[in-house]
Amino acid sequence: MSPAEHPAGAIRPRWEWELLDEAGERLEPSLSPVFTTQYDAEEWLGERWRRLAAAGAAEARLMHDGTLAAPPLALRIP
């Protein structure tokens, strides 16, 4: 059984941050793990956004199963 499946066989939701640089290019490799809940994804970004910005991320987009789930967030260190 793949990690994305639960015992009933249904696929779990996948939440992931797409991180972009100042030019709007996606940072590769992705610095974001894949989450099974929106809460976990948002908590992860809240704890790490400063480090991600320092690493070159200028914008974060929350993706749900490959679809934009919320407005993009600017990552700016004040």
PDB file of C-alpha atoms in Angstrom:
ATOM      1  CA  MET A   1       0.000   0.000   0.000  1.00  0.00           C
ATOM      2  CA  SER A   2       1.372   3.412  -0.895  1.00  0.00           C
ATOM      3  CA  PRO A   3       1.774   6.060   1.810  1.00  0.00           C
ATOM      4  CA  ALA A   4      -0.905   8.164   0.103  1.00  0.00           C
ATOM      5  CA  GLU A   5      -3.563   5.509   0.721  1.00  0.00           C
ATOM      6  CA  HIS A   6      -5.387   4.657   3.906  1.00  0.00           C
ATOM      7  CA  PRO A   7      -6.631   1.146   4.782  1.00  0.00           C
ATOM      8  CA  ALA A   8      -9.942   1.636   2.961  1.00  0.00           C
ATOM      9  CA  GLY A   9      -7.961   2.216  -0.247  1.00  0.00           C
ATOM     10  CA  ALA A  10      -9.036   5.809  -0.854  1.00  0.00           C
ATOM     11  CA  ILE A  11      -6.311   8.306  -1.659  1.00  0.00           C
ATOM     12  CA  ARG A  12      -5.630  10.857   1.072  1.00  0.00           C
ATOM     13  CA  PRO A  13      -5.653  14.558   0.217  1.00  0.00           C
ATOM     14  CA  ARG A  14      -2.240  15.942  -0.647  1.00  0.00           C
ATOM     15  CA  TRP A  15      -1.241  19.441   0.421  1.00  0.00           C
ATOM     16  CA  GLU A  16       2.083  20.922  -0.648  1.00  0.00           C
ATOM     17  CA  TRP A  17       3.704  24.349  -0.806  1.00  0.00           C
ATOM     18  CA  GLU A  18       4.967  25.479  -4.184  1.00  0.00           C
ATOM     19  CA  LEU A  19       7.810  27.878  -3.434  1.00  0.00           C
ATOM     20  CA  LEU A  20       8.824  30.506  -5.997  1.00  0.00           C
ATOM     21  CA  ASP A  21      11.859  32.772  -6.252  1.00  0.00           C
ATOM     22  CA  GLU A  22      11.806  36.527  -7.046  1.00  0.00           C
ATOM     23  CA  ALA A  23      11.599  35.757 -10.785  1.00  0.00           C
ATOM     24  CA  GLY A  24       8.506  33.584 -10.254  1.00  0.00           C
ATOM     25  CA  GLU A  25      10.397  30.362 -10.952  1.00  0.00           C
ATOM     26  CA  ARG A  26       9.640  27.298  -8.857  1.00  0.00           C
ATOM     27  CA  LEU A  27      12.435  26.372  -6.464  1.00  0.00           C
ATOM     28  CA  GLU A  28      13.782  22.923  -7.258  1.00  0.00           C
ATOM     29  CA  PRO A  29      14.078  20.574  -5.602  1.00  0.00           C
ATOM     30  CA  SER A  30      10.920  21.337  -3.676  1.00  0.00           C
ATOM     31  CA  LEU A  31      11.658  22.398  -0.115  1.00  0.00           C
ATOM     32  CA  SER A  32       8.153  21.423   1.003  1.00  0.00           C
ATOM     33  CA  PRO A  33       7.117  17.987   2.178  1.00  0.00           C
ATOM     34  CA  VAL A  34       3.670  16.670   1.239  1.00  0.00           C
ATOM     35  CA  PHE A  35       1.010  16.903   3.958  1.00  0.00           C
ATOM     36  CA  THR A  36      -2.296  15.095   4.474  1.00  0.00           C
ATOM     37  CA  THR A  37      -4.036  18.112   6.065  1.00  0.00           C
ATOM     38  CA  GLN A  38      -4.172  21.810   5.290  1.00  0.00           C
ATOM     39  CA  TYR A  39      -3.549  22.534   8.971  1.00  0.00           C
ATOM     40  CA  ASP A  40      -0.251  20.622   8.946  1.00  0.00           C
ATOM     41  CA  ALA A  41       0.857  22.414   5.774  1.00  0.00           C
ATOM     42  CA  GLU A  42       0.044  25.848   7.193  1.00  0.00           C
ATOM     43  CA  GLU A  43       1.714  25.055  10.520  1.00  0.00           C
ATOM     44  CA  TRP A  44       4.878  23.921   8.692  1.00  0.00           C
ATOM     45  CA  LEU A  45       5.063  27.172   6.695  1.00  0.00           C
ATOM     46  CA  GLY A  46       4.366  29.267   9.789  1.00  0.00           C
ATOM     47  CA  GLU A  47       7.322  27.679  11.558  1.00  0.00           C
ATOM     48  CA  ARG A  48       9.730  27.921   8.617  1.00  0.00           C
ATOM     49  CA  TRP A  49       8.838  30.910   6.423  1.00  0.00           C
ATOM     50  CA  ARG A  50      11.808  33.034   7.561  1.00  0.00           C
ATOM     51  CA  ARG A  51      14.304  30.267   6.756  1.00  0.00           C
ATOM     52  CA  LEU A  52      12.618  29.655   3.406  1.00  0.00           C
ATOM     53  CA  ALA A  53      12.784  33.377   2.565  1.00  0.00           C
ATOM     54  CA  ALA A  54      16.466  33.433   3.522  1.00  0.00           C
ATOM     55  CA  ALA A  55      16.985  30.452   1.187  1.00  0.00           C
ATOM     56  CA  GLY A  56      15.519  32.405  -1.755  1.00  0.00           C
ATOM     57  CA  ALA A  57      11.771  31.735  -1.570  1.00  0.00           C
ATOM     58  CA  ALA A  58       9.812  34.918  -2.339  1.00  0.00           C
ATOM     59  CA  GLU A  59       6.307  33.449  -2.591  1.00  0.00           C
ATOM     60  CA  ALA A  60       4.486  30.377  -1.299  1.00  0.00           C
ATOM     61  CA  ARG A  61       1.448  28.839  -2.978  1.00  0.00           C
ATOM     62  CA  LEU A  62      -0.592  26.217  -1.156  1.00  0.00           C
ATOM     63  CA  MET A  63      -1.488  23.439  -3.567  1.00  0.00           C
ATOM     64  CA  HIS A  64      -4.191  20.837  -2.886  1.00  0.00           C
ATOM     65  CA  ASP A  65      -3.833  17.828  -5.148  1.00  0.00           C
ATOM     66  CA  GLY A  66      -2.111  20.059  -7.719  1.00  0.00           C
ATOM     67  CA  THR A  67      -4.664  22.904  -7.612  1.00  0.00           C
ATOM     68  CA  LEU A  68      -4.075  26.325  -6.050  1.00  0.00           C
ATOM     69  CA  ALA A  69      -5.991  26.231  -2.742  1.00  0.00           C
ATOM     70  CA  ALA A  70      -5.458  29.772  -1.404  1.00  0.00           C
ATOM     71  CA  PRO A  71      -4.071  33.124  -2.531  1.00  0.00           C
ATOM     72  CA  PRO A  72      -0.259  33.164  -2.820  1.00  0.00           C
ATOM     73  CA  LEU A  73       1.677  34.405   0.211  1.00  0.00           C
ATOM     74  CA  ALA A  74       4.626  36.775  -0.093  1.00  0.00           C
ATOM     75  CA  LEU A  75       7.590  35.696   2.030  1.00  0.00           C
ATOM     76  CA  ARG A  76       9.346  38.893   3.070  1.00  0.00           C
ATOM     77  CA  ILE A  77      11.597  39.306   6.056  1.00  0.00           C
ATOM     78  CA  PRO A  78      10.744  42.681   7.652  1.00  0.00           C
TER      79      PRO A  78
END
